[in-house]
PDB file of C-alpha atoms in Angstrom:
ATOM      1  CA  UNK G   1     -69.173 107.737 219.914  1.00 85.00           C
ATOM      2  CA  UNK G   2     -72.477 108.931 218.972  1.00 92.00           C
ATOM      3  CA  UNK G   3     -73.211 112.510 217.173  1.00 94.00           C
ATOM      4  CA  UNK G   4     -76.710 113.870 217.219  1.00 96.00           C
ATOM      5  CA  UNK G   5     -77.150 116.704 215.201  1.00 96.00           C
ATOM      6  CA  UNK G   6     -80.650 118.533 215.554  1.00 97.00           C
ATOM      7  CA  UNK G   7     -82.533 120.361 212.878  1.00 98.00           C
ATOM      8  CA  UNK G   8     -86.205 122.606 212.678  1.00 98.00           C
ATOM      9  CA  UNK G   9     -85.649 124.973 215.282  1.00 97.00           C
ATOM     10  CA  UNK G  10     -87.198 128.674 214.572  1.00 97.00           C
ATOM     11  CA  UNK G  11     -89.400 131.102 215.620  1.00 98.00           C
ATOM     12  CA  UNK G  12     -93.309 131.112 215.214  1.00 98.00           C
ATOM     13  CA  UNK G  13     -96.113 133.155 216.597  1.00 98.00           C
ATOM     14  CA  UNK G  14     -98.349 131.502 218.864  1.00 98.00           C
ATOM     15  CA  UNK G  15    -100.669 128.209 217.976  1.00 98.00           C
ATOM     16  CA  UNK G  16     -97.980 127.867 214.896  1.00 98.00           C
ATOM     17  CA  UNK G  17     -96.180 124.646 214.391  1.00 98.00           C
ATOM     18  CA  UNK G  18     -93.107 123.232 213.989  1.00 98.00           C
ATOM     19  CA  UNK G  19     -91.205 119.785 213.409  1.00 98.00           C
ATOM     20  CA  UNK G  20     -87.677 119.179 214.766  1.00 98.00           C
ATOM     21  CA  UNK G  21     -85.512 116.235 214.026  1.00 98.00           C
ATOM     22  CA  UNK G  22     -82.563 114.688 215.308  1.00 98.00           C
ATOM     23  CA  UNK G  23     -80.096 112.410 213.316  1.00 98.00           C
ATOM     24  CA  UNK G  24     -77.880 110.064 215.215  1.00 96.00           C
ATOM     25  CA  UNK G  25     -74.276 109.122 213.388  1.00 94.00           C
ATOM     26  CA  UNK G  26     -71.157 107.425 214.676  1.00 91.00           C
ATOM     27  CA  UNK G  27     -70.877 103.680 215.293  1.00 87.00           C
ATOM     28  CA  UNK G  28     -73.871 102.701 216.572  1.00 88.00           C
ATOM     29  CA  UNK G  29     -74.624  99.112 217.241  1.00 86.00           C
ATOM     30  CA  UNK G  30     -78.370  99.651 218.833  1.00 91.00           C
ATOM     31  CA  UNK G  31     -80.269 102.946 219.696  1.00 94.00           C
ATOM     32  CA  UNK G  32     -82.719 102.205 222.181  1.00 96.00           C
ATOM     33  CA  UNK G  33     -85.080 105.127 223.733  1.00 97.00           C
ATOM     34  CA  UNK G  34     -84.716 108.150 221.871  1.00 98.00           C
ATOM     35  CA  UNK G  35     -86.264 111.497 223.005  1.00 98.00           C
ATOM     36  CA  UNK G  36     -86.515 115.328 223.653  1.00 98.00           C
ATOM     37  CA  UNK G  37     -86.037 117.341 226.196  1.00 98.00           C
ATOM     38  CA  UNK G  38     -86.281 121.075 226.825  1.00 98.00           C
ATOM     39  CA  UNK G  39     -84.571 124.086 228.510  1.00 98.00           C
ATOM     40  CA  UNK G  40     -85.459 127.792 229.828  1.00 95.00           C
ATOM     41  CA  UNK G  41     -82.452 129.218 230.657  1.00 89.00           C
ATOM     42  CA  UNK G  42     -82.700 129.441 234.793  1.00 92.00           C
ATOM     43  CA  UNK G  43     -84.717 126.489 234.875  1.00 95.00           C
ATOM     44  CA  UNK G  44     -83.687 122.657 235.191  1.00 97.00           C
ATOM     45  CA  UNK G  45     -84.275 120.781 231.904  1.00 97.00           C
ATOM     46  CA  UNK G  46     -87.433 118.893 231.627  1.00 97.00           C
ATOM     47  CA  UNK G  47     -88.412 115.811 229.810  1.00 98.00           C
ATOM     48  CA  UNK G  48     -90.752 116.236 226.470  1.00 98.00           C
ATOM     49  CA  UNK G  49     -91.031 113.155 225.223  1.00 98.00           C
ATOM     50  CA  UNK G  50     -89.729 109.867 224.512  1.00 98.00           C
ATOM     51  CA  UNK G  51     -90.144 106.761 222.395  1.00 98.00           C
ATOM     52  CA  UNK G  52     -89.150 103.196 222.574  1.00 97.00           C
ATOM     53  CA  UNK G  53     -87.910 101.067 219.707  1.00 94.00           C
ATOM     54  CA  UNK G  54     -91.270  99.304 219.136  1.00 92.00           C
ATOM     55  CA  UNK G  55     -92.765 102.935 218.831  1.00 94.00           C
ATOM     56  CA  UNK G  56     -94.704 103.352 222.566  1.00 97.00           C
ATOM     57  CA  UNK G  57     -94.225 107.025 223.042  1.00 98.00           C
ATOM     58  CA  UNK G  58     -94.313 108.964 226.574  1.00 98.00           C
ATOM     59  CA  UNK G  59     -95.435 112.086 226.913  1.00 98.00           C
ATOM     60  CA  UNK G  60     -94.929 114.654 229.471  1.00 98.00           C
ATOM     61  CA  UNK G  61     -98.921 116.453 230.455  1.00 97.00           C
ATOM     62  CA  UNK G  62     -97.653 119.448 229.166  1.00 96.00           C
ATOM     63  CA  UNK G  63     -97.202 118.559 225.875  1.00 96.00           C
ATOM     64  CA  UNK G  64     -99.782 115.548 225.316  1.00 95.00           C
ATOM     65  CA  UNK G  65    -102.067 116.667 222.589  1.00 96.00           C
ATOM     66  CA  UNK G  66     -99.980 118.973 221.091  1.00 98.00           C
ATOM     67  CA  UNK G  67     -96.617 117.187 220.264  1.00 98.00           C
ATOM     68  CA  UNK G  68     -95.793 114.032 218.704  1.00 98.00           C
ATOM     69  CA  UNK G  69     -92.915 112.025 218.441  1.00 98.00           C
ATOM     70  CA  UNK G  70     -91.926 109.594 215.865  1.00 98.00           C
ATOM     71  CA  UNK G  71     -88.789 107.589 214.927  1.00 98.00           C
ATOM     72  CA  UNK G  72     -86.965 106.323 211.605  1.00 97.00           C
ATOM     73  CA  UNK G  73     -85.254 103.313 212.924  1.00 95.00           C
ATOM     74  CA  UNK G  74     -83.593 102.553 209.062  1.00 94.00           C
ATOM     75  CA  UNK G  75     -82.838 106.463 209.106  1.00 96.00           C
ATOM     76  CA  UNK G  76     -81.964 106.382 213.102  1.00 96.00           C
ATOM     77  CA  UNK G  77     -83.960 109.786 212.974  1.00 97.00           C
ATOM     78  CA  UNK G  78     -86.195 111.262 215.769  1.00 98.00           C
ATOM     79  CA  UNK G  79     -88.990 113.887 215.290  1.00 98.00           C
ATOM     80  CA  UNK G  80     -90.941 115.905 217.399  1.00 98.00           C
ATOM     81  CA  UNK G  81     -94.083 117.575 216.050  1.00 98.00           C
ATOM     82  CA  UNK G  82     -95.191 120.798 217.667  1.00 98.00           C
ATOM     83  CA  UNK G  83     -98.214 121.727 216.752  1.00 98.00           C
ATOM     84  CA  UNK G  84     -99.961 124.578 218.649  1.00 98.00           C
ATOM     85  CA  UNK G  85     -97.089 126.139 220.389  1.00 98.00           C
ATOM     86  CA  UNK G  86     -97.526 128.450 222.869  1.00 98.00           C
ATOM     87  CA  UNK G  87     -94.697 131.332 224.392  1.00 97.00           C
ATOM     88  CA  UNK G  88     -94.299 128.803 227.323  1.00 96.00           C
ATOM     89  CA  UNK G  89     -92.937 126.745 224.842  1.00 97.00           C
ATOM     90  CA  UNK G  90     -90.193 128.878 223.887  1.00 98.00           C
ATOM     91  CA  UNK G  91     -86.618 127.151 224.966  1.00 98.00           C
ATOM     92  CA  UNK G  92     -84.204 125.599 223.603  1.00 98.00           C
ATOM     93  CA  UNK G  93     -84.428 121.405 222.550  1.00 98.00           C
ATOM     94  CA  UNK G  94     -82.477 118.496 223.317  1.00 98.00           C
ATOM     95  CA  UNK G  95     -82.302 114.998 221.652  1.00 98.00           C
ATOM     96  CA  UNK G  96     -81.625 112.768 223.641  1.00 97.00           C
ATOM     97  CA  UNK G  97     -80.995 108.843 222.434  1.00 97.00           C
ATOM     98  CA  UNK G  98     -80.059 105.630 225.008  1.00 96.00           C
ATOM     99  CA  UNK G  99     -77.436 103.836 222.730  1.00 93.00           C
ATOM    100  CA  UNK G 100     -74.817 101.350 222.540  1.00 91.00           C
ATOM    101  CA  UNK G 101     -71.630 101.385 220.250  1.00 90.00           C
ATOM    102  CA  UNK G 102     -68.753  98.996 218.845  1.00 86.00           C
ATOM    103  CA  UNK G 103     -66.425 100.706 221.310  1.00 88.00           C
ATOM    104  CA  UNK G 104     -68.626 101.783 224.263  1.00 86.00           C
ATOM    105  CA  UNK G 105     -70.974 100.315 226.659  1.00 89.00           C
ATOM    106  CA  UNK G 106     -75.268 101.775 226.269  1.00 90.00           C
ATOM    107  CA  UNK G 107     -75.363 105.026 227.503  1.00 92.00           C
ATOM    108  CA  UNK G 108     -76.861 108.420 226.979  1.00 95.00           C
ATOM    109  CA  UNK G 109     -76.205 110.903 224.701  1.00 96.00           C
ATOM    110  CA  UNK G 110     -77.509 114.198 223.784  1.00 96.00           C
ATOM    111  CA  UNK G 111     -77.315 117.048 221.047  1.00 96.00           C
ATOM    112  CA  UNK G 112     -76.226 120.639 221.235  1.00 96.00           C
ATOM    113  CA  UNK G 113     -79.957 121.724 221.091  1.00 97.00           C
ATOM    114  CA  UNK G 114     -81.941 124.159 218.873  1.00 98.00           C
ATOM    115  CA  UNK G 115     -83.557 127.081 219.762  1.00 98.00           C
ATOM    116  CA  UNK G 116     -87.492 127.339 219.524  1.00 98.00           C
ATOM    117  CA  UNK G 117     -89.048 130.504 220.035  1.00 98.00           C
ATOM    118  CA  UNK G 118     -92.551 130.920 219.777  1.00 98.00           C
ATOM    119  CA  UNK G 119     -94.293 135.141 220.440  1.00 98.00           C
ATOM    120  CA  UNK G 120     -97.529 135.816 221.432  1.00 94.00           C
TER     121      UNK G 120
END
């Protein structure tokens, strides 16, 4: 199995920023895509971001600019910087990593998520 624990979630006014991370535990043999995704509750989640494991990152329009994600392979740590956060950034954020284990074929995983708030 594969834990991700998240971490950097808060509350800021508007055009603050903040950095979340995401540390993936367990027995991992190889962590492939890892990523973030985002959810307002009544709405479907929605893709942030996502980077491979020689570092080309994907961006969703609404974010490009503004965020930027970054990995610790050693570490098997993602980040996310938010920088200039708006109120339509308020939800709450997934990791999300494509991984394999000892026991368990590559599949996807995600954490619990962490709530970002962000007031005008």
């Amino acid at each position: 199995q594969v834990q991700l624990v998240e971490s950097g979630g808060g509350s800021v006014q508007a055009g603050g920023s903040l950095t979340l991370s995401c540390v993936a535990s367990g027995s991992i043999g190889r962590i492939n895509v890892m990523g973030w995704e985002r959810q307002v509750p009544g709405k479907e989640r929605e893709s942030v971001a996502a980077i491979g494991t020689g570092g080309n990152t994907k961006y969703e329009d609404f974010v490009k600019g503004r965020f930027t994600i970054s990995r610790d392979n050693e570490k098997k740590t993602v980040y996310l910087q938010m920088d200039n956060l708006q109120p339509e950034d308020s939800a709450v954020y997934y990791c999300r990593v494509h991984a394999g284990t000892s026991s368990e074929w590559y599949r996807e995983y995600r954490g619990q998520g962490i709530q970002v708030t962000v007031s005008s």
